[in-house]
CSV table of C-alpha atoms in Angstrom, one decimal:
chain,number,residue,atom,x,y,z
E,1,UNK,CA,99.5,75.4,104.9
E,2,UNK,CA,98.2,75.1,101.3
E,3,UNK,CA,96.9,78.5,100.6
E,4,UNK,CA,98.6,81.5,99.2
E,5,UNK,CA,96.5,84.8,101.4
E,6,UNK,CA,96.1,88.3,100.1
E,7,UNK,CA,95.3,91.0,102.2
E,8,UNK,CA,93.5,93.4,101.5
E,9,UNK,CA,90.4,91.5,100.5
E,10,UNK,CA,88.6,94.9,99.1
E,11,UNK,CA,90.2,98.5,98.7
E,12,UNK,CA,88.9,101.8,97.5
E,13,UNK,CA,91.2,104.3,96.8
E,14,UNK,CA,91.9,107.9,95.0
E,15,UNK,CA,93.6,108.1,91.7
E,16,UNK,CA,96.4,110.2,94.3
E,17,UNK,CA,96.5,107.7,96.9
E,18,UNK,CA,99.7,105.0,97.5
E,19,UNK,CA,98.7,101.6,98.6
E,20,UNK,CA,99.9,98.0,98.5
E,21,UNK,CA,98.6,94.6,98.2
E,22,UNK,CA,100.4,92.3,100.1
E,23,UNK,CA,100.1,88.3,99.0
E,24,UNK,CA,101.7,85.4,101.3
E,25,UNK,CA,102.6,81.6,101.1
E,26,UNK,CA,104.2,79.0,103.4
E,27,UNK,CA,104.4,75.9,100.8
E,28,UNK,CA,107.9,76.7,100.2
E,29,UNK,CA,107.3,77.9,96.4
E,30,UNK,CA,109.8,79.8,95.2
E,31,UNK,CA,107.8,81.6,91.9
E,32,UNK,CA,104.9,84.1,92.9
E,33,UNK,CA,102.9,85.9,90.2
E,34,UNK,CA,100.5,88.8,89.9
E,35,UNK,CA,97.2,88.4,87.8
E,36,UNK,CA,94.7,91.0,86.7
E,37,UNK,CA,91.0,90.0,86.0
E,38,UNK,CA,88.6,91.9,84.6
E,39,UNK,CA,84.6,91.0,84.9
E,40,UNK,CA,84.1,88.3,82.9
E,41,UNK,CA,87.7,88.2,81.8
E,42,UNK,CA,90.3,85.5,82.3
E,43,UNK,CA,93.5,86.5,84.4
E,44,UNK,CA,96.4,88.3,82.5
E,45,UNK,CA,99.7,88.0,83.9
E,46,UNK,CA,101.3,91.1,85.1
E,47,UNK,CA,104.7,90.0,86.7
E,48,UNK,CA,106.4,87.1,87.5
E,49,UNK,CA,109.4,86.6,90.4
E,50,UNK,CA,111.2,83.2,90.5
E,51,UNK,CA,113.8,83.3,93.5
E,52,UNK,CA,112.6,86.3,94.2
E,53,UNK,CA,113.8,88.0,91.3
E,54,UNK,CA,111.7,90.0,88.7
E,55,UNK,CA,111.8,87.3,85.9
E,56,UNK,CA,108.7,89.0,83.8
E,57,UNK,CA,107.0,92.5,83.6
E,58,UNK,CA,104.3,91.9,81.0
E,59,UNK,CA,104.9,95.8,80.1
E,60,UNK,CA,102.8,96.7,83.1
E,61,UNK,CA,103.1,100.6,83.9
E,62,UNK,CA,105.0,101.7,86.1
E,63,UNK,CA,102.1,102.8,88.3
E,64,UNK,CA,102.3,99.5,90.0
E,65,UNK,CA,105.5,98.3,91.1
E,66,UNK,CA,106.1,94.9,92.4
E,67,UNK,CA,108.1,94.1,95.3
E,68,UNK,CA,109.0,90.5,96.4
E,69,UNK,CA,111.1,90.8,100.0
E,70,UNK,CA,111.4,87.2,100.1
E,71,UNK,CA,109.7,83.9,99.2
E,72,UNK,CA,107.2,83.8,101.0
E,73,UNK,CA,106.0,87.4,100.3
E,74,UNK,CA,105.2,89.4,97.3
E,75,UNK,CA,103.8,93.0,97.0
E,76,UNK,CA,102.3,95.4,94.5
E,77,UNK,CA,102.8,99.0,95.5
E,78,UNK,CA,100.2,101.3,93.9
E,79,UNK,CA,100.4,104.5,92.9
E,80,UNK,CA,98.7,107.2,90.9
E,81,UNK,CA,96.0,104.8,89.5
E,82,UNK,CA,93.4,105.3,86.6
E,83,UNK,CA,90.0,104.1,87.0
E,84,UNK,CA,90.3,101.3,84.6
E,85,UNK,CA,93.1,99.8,87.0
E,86,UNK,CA,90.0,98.6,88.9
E,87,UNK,CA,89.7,94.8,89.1
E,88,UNK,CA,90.7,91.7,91.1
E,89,UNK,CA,94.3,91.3,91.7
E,90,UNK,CA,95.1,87.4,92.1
E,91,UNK,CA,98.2,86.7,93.4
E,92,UNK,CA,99.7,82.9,92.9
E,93,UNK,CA,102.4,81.0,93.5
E,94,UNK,CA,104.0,77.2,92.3
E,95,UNK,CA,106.9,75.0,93.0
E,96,UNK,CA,109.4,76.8,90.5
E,97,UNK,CA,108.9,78.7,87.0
E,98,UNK,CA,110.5,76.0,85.2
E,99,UNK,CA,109.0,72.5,87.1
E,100,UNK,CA,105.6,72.4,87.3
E,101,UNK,CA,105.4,76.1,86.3
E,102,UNK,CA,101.9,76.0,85.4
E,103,UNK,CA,100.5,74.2,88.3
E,104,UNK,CA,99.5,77.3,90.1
E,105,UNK,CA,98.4,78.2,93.4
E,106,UNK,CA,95.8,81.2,93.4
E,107,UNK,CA,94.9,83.9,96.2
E,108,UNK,CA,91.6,84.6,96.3
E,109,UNK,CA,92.3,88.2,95.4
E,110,UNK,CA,92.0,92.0,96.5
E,111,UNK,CA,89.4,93.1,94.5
E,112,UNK,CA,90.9,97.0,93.7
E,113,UNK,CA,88.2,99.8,92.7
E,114,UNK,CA,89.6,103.2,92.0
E,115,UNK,CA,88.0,106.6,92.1
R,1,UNK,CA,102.9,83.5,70.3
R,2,UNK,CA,100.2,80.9,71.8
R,3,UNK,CA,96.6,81.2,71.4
R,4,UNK,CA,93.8,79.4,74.1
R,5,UNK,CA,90.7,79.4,72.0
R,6,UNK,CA,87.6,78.2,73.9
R,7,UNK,CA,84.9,78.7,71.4
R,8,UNK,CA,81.7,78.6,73.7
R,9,UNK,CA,81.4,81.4,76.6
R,10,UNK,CA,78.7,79.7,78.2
R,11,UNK,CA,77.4,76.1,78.2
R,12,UNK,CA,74.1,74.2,79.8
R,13,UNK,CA,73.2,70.8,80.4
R,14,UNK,CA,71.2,68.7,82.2
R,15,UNK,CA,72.3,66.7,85.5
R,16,UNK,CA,73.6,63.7,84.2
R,17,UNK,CA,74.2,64.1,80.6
R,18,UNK,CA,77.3,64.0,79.0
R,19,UNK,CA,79.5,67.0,78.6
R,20,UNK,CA,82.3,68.2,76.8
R,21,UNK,CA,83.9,71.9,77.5
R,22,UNK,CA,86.2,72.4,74.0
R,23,UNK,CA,90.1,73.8,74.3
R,24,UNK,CA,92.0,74.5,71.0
R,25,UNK,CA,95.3,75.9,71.2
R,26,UNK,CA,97.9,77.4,68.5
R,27,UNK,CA,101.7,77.0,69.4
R,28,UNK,CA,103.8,75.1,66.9
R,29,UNK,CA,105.9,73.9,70.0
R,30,UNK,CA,105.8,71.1,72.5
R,31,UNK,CA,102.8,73.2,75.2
R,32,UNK,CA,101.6,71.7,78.0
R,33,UNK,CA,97.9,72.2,78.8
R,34,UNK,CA,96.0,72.8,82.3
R,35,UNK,CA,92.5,73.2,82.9
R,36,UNK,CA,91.4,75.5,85.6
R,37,UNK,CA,88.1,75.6,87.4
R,38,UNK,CA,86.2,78.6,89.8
R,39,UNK,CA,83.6,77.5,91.7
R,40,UNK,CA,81.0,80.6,92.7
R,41,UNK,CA,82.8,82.3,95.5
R,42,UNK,CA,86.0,80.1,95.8
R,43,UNK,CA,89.5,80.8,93.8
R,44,UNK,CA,90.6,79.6,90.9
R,45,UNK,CA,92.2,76.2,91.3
R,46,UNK,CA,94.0,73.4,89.2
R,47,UNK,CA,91.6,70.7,88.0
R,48,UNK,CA,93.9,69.1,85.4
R,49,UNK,CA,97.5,68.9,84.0
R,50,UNK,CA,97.6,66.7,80.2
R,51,UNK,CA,100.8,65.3,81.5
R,52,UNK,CA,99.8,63.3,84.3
R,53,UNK,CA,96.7,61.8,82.4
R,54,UNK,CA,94.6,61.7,85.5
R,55,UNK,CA,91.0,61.8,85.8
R,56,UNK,CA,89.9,64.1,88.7
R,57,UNK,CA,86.1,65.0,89.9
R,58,UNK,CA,85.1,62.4,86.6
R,59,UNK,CA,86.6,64.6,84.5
R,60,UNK,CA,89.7,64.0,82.1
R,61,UNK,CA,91.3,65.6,79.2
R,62,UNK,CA,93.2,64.4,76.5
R,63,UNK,CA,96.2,66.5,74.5
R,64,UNK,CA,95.7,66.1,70.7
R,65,UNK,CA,98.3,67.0,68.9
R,66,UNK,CA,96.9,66.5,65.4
R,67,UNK,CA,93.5,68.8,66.3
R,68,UNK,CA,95.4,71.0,68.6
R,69,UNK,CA,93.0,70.4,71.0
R,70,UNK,CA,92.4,69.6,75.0
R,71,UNK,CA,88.7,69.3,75.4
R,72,UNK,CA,87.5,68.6,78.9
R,73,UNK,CA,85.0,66.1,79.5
R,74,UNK,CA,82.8,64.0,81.7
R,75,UNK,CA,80.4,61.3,81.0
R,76,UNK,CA,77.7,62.3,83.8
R,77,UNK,CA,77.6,66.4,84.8
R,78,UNK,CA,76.9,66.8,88.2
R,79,UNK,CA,75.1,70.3,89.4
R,80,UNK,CA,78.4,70.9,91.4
R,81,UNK,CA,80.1,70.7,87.9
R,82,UNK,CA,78.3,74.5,87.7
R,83,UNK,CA,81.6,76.8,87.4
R,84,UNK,CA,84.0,78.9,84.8
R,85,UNK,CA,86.5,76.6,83.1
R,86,UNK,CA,89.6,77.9,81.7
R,87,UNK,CA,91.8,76.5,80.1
R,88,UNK,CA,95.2,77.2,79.6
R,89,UNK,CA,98.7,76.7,78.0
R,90,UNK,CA,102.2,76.8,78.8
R,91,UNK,CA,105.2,76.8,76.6
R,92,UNK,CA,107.7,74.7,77.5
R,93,UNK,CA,110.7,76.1,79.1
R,94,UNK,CA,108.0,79.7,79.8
R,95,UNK,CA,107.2,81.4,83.2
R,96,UNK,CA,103.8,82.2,81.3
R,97,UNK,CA,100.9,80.6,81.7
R,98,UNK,CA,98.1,81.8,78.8
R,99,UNK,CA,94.4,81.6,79.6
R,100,UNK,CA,91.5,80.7,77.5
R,101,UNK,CA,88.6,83.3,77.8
R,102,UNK,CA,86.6,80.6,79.5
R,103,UNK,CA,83.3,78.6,79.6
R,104,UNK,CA,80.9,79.1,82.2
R,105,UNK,CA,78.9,75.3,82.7
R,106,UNK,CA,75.7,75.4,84.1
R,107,UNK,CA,74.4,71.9,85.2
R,108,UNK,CA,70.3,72.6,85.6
R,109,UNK,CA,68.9,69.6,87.7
């Protein structure tokens, strides 16, 4: 298995709603990262876990929270959004985050719209 | 801090002519330089690392330290060659990986 999955695919939700995004891989990387993209934007890097530790927090606020329960899986719990939260979410993974770091692996993201 | 510059947002050419996506990067460092690719519908996905010096699809790259540049290119475009190209850089010894604003090719038969 080669691919790194993200569920949900789509989701809609309140400005008062909690929900997660939930990314998985089984090629035995042990660095996951969380993207956003913007139309017509590249992807900015939100967090990064290597070992499943919390190595990076691009000064994201605290309105999303990742969560990495081990390393195969990483979430991003969401809560109390702003409308200009809304965007894909591109989860990614790679060997390590110091070999081959930037050889990365790319969901094909849960594209997030808030209300 | 390190800067992708990718000077052209969008770039056309015909099906077989030559073409040449331009990277230009600022870090006074030892970077290493990828070039991603997104097909319409599919995800973003590796196309090439400077290290290994390969050619993949017909295309190649070449790190120039001197111009600071990583410019993609390929002697014949193909219309599957129609994507967004980004390119990106990583510091050496960084968990970050900093992306260009891309290029979207267009190959028109």
């Amino acid at each position: 298995d080669t691919e790194v999955t993200q569920t949900p695919k789509h989701l809609v939700m309140g400005m008062t709603n909690k929900k997660s995004l939930k990314c998985e891989q089984h090629m035995g990387h042990r660095a996951m990262y969380w993207y956003k993209q913007k139309a017509k934007k590249p992807p900015e890097l939100m967090f990064v876990y290597s070992y499943e530790k919390l190595s990076i927090n691009e000064s994201v606020p605290s309105r999303f929270s990742p969560e990495c329960p081990n390393s195969s899986l990483l979430n991003l719990h969401l809560h109390a959004l702003q409308p200009e939260d809304s965007a894909l979410y591109l989860c990614a993974s790679s060997q390590d985050s110091s070999y081959r770091a930037g050889e990365l692996f790319f969901g094909e993201g849960s594209r997030l719209t808030v209300l | 801090a390190q800067r992708v510059t990718q000077p052209e947002k969008l770039l056309s050419v015909f099906k077989g002519a030559p073409v040449e996506l331009k990277c230009n990067y600022s870090y006074s460092g030892s970077p290493e330089l990828f070039w991603y690719v997104q097909y319409s519908r599919q995800r973003l996905q590796l196309l090439l690392r400077h290290i290994s010096r390969e050619s993949i699809k017909g295309f190649t790259a070449d790190l120039n330290k001197g111009e600071t540049s990583f410019h993609l290119k390929k002697p014949f475009a193909q219309e599957e060659d129609s994507a967004m190209y980004y390119c990106a850089l990583r510091r050496g010894g960084s968990e970050k990986l900093v992306f260009g604003k891309g290029t979207k090719l267009t190959v028109n038969p």
